[in-house]
mmCIF file of C-alpha atoms in Angstrom:
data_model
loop_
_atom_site.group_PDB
_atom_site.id
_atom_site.type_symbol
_atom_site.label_atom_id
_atom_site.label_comp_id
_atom_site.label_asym_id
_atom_site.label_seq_id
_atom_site.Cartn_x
_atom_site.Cartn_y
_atom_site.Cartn_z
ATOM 1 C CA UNK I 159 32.114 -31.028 2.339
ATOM 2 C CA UNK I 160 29.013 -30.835 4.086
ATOM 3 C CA UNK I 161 28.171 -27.348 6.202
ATOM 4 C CA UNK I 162 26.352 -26.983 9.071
ATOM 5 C CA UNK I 163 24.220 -23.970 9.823
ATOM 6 C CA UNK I 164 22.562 -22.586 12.902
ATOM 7 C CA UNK I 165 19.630 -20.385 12.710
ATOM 8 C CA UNK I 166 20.454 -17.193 14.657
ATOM 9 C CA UNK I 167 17.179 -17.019 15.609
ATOM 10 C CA UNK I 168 15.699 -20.250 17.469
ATOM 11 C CA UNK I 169 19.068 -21.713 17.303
ATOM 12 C CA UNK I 170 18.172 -24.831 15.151
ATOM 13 C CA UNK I 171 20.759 -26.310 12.923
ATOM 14 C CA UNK I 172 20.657 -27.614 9.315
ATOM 15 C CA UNK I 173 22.778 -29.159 7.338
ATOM 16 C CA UNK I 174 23.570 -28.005 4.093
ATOM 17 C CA UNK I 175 24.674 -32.080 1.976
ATOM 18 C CA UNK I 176 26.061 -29.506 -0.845
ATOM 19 C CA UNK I 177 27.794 -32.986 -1.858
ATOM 20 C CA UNK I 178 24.337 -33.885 -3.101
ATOM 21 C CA UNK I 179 24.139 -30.490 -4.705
ATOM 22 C CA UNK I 180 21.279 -29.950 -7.441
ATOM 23 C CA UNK I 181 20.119 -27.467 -9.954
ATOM 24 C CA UNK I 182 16.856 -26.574 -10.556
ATOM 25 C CA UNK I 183 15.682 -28.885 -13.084
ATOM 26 C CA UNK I 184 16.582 -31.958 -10.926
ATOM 27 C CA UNK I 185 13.896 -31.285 -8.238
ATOM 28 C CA UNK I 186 10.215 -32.951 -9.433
ATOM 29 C CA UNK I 187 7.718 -30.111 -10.233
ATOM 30 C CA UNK I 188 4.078 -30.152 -8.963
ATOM 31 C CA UNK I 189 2.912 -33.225 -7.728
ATOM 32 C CA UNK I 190 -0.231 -34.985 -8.934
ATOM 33 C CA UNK I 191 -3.089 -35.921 -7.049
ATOM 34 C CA UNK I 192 -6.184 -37.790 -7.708
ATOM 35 C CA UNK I 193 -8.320 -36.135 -10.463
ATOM 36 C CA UNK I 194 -10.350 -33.637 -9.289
ATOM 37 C CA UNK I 195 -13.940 -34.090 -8.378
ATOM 38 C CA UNK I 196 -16.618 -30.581 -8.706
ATOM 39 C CA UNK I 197 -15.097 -27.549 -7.087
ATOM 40 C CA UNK I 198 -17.357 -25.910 -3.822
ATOM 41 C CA UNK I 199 -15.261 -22.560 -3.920
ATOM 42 C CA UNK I 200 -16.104 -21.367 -7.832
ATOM 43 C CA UNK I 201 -18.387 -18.615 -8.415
ATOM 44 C CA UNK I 202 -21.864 -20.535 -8.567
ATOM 45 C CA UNK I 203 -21.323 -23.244 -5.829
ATOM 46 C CA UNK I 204 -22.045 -20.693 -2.767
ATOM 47 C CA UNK I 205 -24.619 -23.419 -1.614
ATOM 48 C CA UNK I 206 -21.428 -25.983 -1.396
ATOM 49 C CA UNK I 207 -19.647 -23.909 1.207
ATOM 50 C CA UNK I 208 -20.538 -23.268 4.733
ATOM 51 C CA UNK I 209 -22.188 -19.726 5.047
ATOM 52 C CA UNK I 210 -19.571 -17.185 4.554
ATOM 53 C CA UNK I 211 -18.481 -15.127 7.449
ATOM 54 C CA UNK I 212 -16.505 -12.224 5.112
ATOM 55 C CA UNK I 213 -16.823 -11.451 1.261
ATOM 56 C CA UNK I 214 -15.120 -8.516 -0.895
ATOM 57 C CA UNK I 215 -18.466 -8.269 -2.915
ATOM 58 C CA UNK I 216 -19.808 -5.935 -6.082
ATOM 59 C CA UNK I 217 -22.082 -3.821 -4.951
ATOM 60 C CA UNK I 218 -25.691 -4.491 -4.672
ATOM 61 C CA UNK I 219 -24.645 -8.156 -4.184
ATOM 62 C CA UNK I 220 -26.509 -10.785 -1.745
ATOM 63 C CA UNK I 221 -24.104 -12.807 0.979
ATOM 64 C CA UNK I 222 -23.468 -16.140 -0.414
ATOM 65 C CA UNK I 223 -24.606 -15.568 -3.839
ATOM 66 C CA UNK I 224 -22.465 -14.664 -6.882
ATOM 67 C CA UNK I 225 -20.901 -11.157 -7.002
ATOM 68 C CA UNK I 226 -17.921 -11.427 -5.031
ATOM 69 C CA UNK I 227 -14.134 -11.435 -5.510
ATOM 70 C CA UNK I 228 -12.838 -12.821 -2.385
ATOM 71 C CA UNK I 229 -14.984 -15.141 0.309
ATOM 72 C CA UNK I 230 -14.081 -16.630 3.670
ATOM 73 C CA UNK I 231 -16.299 -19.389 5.141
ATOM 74 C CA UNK I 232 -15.527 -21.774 7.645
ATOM 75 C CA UNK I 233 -13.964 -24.766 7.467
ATOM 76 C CA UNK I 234 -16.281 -27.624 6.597
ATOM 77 C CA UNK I 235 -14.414 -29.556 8.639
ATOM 78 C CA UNK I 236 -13.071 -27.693 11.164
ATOM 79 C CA UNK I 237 -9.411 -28.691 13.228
ATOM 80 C CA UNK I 238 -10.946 -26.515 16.344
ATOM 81 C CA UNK I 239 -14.696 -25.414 16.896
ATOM 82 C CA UNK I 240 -15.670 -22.142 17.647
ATOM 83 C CA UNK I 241 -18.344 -23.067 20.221
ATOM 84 C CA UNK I 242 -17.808 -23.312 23.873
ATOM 85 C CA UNK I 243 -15.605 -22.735 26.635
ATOM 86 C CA UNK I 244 -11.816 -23.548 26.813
ATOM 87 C CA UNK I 245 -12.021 -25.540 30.106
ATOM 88 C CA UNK I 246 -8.770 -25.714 30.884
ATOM 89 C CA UNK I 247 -8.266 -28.734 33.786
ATOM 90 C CA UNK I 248 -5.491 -31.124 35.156
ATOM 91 C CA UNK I 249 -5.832 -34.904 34.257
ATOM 92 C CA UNK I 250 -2.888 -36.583 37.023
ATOM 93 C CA UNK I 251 0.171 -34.919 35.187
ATOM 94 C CA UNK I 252 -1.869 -33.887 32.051
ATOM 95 C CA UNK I 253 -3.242 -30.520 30.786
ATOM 96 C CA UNK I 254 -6.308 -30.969 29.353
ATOM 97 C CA UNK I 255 -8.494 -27.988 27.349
ATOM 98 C CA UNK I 256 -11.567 -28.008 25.289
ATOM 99 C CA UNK I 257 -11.163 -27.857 21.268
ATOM 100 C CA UNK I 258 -12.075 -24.272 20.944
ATOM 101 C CA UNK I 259 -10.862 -22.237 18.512
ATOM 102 C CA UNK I 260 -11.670 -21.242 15.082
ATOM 103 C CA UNK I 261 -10.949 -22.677 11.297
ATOM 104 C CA UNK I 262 -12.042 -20.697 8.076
ATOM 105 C CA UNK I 263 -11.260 -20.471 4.382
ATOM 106 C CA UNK I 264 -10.191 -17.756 2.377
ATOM 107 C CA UNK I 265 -11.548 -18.858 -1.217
ATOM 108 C CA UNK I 266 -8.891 -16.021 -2.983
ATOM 109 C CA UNK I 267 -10.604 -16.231 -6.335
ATOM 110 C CA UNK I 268 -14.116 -16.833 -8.376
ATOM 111 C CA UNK I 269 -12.535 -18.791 -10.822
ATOM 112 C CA UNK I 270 -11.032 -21.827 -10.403
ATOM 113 C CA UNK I 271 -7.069 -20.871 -10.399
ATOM 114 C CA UNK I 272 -4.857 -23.068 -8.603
ATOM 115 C CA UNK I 273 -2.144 -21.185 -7.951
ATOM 116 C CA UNK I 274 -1.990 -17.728 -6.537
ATOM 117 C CA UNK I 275 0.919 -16.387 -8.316
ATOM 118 C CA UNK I 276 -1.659 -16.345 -11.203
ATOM 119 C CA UNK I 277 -3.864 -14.133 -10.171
ATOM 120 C CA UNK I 278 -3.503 -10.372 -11.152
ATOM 121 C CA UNK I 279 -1.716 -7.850 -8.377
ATOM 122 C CA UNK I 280 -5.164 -6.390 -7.506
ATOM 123 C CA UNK I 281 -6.773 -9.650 -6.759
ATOM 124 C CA UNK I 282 -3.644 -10.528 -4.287
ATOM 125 C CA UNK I 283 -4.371 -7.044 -2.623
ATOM 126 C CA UNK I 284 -7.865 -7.896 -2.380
ATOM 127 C CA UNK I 285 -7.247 -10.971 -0.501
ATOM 128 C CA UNK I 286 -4.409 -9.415 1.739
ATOM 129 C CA UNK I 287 -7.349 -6.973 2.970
ATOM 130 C CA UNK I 288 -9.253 -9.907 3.626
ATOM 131 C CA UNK I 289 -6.341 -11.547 5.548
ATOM 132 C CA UNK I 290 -6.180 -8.406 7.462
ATOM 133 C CA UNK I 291 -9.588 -8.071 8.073
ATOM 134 C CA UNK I 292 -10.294 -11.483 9.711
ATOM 135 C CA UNK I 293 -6.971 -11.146 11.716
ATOM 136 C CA UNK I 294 -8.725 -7.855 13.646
ATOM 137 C CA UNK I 295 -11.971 -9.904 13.977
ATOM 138 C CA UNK I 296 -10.684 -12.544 15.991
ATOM 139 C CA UNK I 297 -8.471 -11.041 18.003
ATOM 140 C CA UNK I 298 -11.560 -9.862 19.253
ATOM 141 C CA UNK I 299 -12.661 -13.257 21.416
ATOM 142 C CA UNK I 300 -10.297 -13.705 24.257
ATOM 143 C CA UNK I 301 -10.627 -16.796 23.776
ATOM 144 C CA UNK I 302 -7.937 -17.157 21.423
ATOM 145 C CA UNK I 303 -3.886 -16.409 21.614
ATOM 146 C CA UNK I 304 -3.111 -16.950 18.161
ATOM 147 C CA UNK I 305 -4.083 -16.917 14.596
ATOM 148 C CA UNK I 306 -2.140 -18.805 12.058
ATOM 149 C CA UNK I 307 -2.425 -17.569 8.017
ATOM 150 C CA UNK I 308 -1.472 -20.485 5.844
ATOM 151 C CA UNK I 309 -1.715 -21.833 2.835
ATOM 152 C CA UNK I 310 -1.197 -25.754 1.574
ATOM 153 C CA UNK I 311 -0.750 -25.459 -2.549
ATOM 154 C CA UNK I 312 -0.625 -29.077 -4.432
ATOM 155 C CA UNK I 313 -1.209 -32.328 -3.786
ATOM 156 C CA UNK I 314 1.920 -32.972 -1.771
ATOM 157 C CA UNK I 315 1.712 -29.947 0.214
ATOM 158 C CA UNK I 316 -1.736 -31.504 1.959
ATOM 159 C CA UNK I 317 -3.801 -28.708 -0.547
ATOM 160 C CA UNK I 318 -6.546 -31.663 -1.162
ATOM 161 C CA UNK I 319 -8.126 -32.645 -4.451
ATOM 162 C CA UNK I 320 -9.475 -29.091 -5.854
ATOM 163 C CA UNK I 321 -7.395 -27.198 -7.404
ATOM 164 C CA UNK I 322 -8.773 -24.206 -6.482
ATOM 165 C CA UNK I 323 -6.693 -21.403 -5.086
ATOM 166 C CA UNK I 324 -7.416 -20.535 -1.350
ATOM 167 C CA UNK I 325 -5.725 -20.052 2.403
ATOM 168 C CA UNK I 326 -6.723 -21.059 5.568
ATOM 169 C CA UNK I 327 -7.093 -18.965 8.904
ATOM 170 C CA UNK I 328 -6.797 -21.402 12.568
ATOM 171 C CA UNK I 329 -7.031 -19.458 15.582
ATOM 172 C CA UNK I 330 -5.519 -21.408 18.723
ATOM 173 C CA UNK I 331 -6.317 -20.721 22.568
ATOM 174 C CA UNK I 332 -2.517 -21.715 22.916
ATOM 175 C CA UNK I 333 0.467 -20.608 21.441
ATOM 176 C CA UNK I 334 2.291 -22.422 18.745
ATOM 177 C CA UNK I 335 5.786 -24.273 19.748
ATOM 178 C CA UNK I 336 7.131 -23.162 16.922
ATOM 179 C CA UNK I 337 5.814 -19.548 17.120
ATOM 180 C CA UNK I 338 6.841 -19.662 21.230
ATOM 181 C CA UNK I 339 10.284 -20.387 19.485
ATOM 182 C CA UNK I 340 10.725 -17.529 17.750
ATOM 183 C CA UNK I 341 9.302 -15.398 20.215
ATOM 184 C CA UNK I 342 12.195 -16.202 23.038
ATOM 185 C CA UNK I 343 14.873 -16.244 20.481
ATOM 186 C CA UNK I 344 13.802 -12.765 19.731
ATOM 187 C CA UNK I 345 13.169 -11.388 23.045
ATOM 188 C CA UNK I 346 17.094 -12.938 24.161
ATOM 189 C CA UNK I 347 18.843 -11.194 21.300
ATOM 190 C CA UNK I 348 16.471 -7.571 22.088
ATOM 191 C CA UNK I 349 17.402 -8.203 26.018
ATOM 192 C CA UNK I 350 21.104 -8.273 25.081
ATOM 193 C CA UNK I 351 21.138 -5.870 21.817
ATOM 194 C CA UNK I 352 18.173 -3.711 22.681
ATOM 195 C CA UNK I 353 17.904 -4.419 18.465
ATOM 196 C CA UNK I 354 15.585 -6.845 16.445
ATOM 197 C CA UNK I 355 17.367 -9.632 15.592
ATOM 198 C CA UNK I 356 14.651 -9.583 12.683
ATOM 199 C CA UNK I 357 15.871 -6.408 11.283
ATOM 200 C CA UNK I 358 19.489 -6.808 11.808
ATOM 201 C CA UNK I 359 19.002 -9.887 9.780
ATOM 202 C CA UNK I 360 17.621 -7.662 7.045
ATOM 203 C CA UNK I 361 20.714 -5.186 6.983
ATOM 204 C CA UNK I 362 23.143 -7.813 7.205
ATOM 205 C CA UNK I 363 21.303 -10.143 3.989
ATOM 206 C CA UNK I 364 20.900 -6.381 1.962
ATOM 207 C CA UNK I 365 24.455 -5.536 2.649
ATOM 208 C CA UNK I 366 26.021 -9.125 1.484
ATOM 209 C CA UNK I 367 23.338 -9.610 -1.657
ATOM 210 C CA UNK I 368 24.168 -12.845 -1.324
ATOM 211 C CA UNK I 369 20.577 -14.788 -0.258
ATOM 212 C CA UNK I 370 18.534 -11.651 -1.637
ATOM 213 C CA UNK I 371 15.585 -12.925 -3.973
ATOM 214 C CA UNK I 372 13.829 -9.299 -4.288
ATOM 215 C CA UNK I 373 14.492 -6.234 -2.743
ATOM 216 C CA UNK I 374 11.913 -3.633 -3.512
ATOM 217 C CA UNK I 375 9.031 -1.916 -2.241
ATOM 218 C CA UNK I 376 10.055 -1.612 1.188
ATOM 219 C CA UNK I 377 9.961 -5.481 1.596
ATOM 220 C CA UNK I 378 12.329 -8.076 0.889
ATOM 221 C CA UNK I 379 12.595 -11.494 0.171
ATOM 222 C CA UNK I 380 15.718 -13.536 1.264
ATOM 223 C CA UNK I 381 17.143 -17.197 0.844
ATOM 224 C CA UNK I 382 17.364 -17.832 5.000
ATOM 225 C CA UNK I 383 21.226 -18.649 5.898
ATOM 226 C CA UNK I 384 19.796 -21.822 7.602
ATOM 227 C CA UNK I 385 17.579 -22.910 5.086
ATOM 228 C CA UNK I 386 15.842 -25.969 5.972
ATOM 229 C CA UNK I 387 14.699 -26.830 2.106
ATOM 230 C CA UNK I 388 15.585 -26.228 -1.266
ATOM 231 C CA UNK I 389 14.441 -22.425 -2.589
ATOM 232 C CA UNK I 390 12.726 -21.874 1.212
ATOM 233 C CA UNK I 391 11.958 -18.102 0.732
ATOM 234 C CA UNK I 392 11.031 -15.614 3.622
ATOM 235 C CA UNK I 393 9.732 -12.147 2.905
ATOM 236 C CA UNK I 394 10.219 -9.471 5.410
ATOM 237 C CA UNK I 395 8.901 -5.807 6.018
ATOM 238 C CA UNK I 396 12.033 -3.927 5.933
ATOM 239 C CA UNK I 397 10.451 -1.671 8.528
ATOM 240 C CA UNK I 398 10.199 -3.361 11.499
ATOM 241 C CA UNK I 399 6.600 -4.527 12.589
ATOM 242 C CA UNK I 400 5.502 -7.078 14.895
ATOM 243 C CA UNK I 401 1.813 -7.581 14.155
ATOM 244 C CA UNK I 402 0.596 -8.269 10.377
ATOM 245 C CA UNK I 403 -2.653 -7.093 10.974
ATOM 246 C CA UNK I 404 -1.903 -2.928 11.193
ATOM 247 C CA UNK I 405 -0.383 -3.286 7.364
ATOM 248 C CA UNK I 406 -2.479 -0.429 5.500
ATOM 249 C CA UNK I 407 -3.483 -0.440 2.095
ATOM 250 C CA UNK I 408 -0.458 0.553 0.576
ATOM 251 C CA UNK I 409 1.917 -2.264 2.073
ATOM 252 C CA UNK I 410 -0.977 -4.711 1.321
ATOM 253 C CA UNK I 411 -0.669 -3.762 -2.405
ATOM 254 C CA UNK I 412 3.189 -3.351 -2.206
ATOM 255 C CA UNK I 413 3.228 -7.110 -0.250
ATOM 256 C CA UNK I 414 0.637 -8.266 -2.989
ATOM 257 C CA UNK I 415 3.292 -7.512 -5.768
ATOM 258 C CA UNK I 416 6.171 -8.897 -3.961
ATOM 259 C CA UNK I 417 4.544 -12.146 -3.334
ATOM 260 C CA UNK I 418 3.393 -12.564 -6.733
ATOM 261 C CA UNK I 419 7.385 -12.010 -7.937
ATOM 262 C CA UNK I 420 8.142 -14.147 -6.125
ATOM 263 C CA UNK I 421 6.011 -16.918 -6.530
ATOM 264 C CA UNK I 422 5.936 -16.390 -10.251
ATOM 265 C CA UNK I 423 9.880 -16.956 -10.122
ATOM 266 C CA UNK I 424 9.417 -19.888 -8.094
ATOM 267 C CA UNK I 425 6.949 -21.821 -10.539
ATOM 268 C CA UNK I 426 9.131 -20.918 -13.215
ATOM 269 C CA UNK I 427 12.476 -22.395 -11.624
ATOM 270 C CA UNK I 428 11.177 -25.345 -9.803
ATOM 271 C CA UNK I 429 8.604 -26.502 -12.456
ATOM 272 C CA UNK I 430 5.177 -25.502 -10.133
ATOM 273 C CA UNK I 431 6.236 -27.062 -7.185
ATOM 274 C CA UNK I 432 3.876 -28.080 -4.170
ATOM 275 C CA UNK I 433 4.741 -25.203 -1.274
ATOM 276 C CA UNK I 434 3.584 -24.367 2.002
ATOM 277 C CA UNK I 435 3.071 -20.495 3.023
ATOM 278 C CA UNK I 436 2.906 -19.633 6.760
ATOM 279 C CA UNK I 437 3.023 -16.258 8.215
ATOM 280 C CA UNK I 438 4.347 -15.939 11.738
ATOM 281 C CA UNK I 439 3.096 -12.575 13.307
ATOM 282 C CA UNK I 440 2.966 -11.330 16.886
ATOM 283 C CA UNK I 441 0.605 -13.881 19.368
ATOM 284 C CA UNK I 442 -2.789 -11.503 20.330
ATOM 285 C CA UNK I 443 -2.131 -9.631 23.581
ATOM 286 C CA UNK I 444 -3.949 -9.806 26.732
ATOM 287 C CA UNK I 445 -2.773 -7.216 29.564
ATOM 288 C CA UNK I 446 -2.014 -9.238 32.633
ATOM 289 C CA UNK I 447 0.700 -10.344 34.717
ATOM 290 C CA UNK I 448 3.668 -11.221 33.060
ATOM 291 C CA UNK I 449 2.597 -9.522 29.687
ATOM 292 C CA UNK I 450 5.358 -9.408 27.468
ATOM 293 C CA UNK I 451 6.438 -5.724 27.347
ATOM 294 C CA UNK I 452 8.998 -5.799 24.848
ATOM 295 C CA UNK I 453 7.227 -7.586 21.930
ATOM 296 C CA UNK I 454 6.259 -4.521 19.738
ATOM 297 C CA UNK I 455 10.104 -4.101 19.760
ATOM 298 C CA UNK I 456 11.911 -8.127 19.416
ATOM 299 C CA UNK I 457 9.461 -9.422 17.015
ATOM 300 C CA UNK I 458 8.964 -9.234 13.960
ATOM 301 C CA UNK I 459 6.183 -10.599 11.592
ATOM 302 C CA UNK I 460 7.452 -12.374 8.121
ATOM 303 C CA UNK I 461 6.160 -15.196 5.692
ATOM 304 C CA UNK I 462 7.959 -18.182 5.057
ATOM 305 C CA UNK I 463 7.453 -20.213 1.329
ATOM 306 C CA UNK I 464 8.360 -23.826 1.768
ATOM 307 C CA UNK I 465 8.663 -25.299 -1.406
ATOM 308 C CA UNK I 466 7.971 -29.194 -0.915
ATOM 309 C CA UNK I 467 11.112 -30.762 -3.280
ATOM 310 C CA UNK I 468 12.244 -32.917 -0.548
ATOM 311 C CA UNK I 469 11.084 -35.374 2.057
ATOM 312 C CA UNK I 470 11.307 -35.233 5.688
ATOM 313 C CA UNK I 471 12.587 -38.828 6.871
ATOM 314 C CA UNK I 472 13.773 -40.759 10.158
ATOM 315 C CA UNK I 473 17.292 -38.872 10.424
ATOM 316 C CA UNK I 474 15.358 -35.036 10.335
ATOM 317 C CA UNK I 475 12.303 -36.210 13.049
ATOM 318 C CA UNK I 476 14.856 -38.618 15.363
ATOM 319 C CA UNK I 477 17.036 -35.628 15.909
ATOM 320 C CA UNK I 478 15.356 -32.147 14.435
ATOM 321 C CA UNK I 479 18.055 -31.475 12.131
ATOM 322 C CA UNK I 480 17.078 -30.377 8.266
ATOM 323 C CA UNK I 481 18.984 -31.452 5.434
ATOM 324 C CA UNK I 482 19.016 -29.090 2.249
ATOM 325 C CA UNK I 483 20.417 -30.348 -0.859
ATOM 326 C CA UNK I 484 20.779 -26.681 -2.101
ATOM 327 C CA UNK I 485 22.892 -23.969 -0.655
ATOM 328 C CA UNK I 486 20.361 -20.781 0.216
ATOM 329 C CA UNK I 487 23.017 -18.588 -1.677
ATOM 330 C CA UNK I 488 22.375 -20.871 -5.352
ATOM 331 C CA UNK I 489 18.765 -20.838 -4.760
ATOM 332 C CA UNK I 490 18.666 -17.122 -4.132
ATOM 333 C CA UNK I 491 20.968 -16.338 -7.493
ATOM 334 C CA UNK I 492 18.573 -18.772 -9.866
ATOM 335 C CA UNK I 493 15.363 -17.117 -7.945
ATOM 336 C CA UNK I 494 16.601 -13.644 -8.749
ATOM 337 C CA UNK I 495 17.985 -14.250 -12.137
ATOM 338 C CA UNK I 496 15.423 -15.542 -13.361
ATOM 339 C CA UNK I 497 13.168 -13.065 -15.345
ATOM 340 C CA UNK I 498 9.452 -13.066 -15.889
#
């Protein structure tokens, strides 16, 4: 019989169809696109980029010349501009602001690898740093509330004709719905707990095993209860944090190895699938009235790996429900089974 499920956190419910249950080998692996045309981001094609605004380069190296390991440029063709003022006006009932914000891309290798989980643990640290290293930049212009780290790998997952892998930074003057959701989930459960719901998420999953991909390093990566696809993965800091950004080198190489695992597991099950990464971290703070004083304690920052197996249709946008052909707790046990 089907279950449903209710995400303790934003209160959204799935349903899990596990009458349509499936193993691994019956979801379609990577999709393919159209064939790929020459590739801007390789080592060589600096001229076929935007000027980069951040490279990891060998030393004695020029900017936007060969030399470098990791490179962030902007977008050449940017969702929000980084020039001008937000504007912010009424039209009748209608807010109305100017498209301000900012749109780069972190190019996470010289050569032309697709997929992150092949790259080598030092080149994932490398581009963690860089991750990090943009996120304290722009918090810089007030400007902006929020910076979204994602990443859109195969053709299904909207990561374009080169196959070439990289991530992409967007820093908003508003906050995201679905970040604002998280954020008053958490704050309810501190104001009645005086506890992250975050971390009492990650005793509870460590104590029952049950959705636990990996466990090591001090981070781990879980199967959520509520999962809203098959093999959705979130990885956690087991010590509680609300901003990604103050990660030091250490946890950047520890995250680097994690998220390698784990992607390496996930290729391996579900045949390279398409995926979405997002990481969800604390909004940038501004000190004025009504500044949220409890967020370095209710939130939490984590990533969340959406494999793309399924399709979204009519029945999950007319009423917001998921359905997930997989139970989390199946996924979880072929993820963490599964040796490399």
């Amino acid at each position: 019989m089907p279950e449903l499920r209710k995400d303790p956190i934003i209160g959204r419910w799935v349903i899990i169809a596990t009458e349509r249950a499936k193993r691994p080998d019956d979801f379609a692996g990577l999709a393919e696109g159209p064939p790929e045309g020459e590739c801007p981001f390789c080592q060589g094609h600096e001229s076929n980029t935007p000027p980069e605004v951040y490279a990891i380069r060998h030393a004695h190296t020029k900017p936007n010349s060969g030399g470098w390991d990791v490179r962030v440029v902007s977008s050449i063709k940017p969702i929000l501009k980084i020039e001008g003022e937000l504007d912010r006006r009424p039209k009748g009932l209608f807010d109305i602001m100017n498209g301000v914000g900012a749109h780069e891309v972190v190019i996470e290798a010289p050569e032309h690898i697709a997929n992150i989980a092949d790259l080598p643990e030092e080149q994932i640290t490398k581009v963690i740093g860089a991750y990090v290293y943009r996120f304290i930049e722009l918090e810089k212009d007030e400007r902006f509330k929020y910076l979204l780290l994602f990443k859109n790998y195969g053709w299904s997952a909207g990561g374009g004709r080169i196959g070439h892998s990289r991530s992409q930074l967007i820093a908003t003057p508003v906050n995201p719905k679905r970040v604002k959701e998280e954020l008053v989930g958490a704050k309810k459960y501190f104001d009645y707990h005086e506890r992250c719901i975050f971390c009492d998420l990650i005793r509870q999953e460590i104590e029952s095993k049950e959705r636990i991909v990996l466990d090591q390093d001090g981070i781990v990566a879980i199967a959520p209860f509520a999962s809203r696809f098959p093999f959705e993965i979130w990885i956690l800091p087991k010590k509680h944090s609300c901003d990604f950004s103050t990660i030091n080198q250490q946890h950047q190489y520890e995250l680097a190895k994690v998220l390698k695992i784990v992607l390496s597991k996930l290729k391996k099950v579900v045949k390279d699938p398409a995926y979405n990464f997002i990481l969800h971290t604390a909004p940038f703070r501004r000190k004025k009235l009504g500044y949220w004083k409890t967020i370095e304690h209710d939130y939490h920052w984590h990533i969340e790996i959406i494999p793309r197996l399924t399709r979204v249709a009519g029945f999950e946008w007319g009423t917001g429900f998921y359905i997930c052909p997989l139970t989390p707790e199946s996924a979880a046990k072929f993820l963490r089974e599964t040796g490399l």
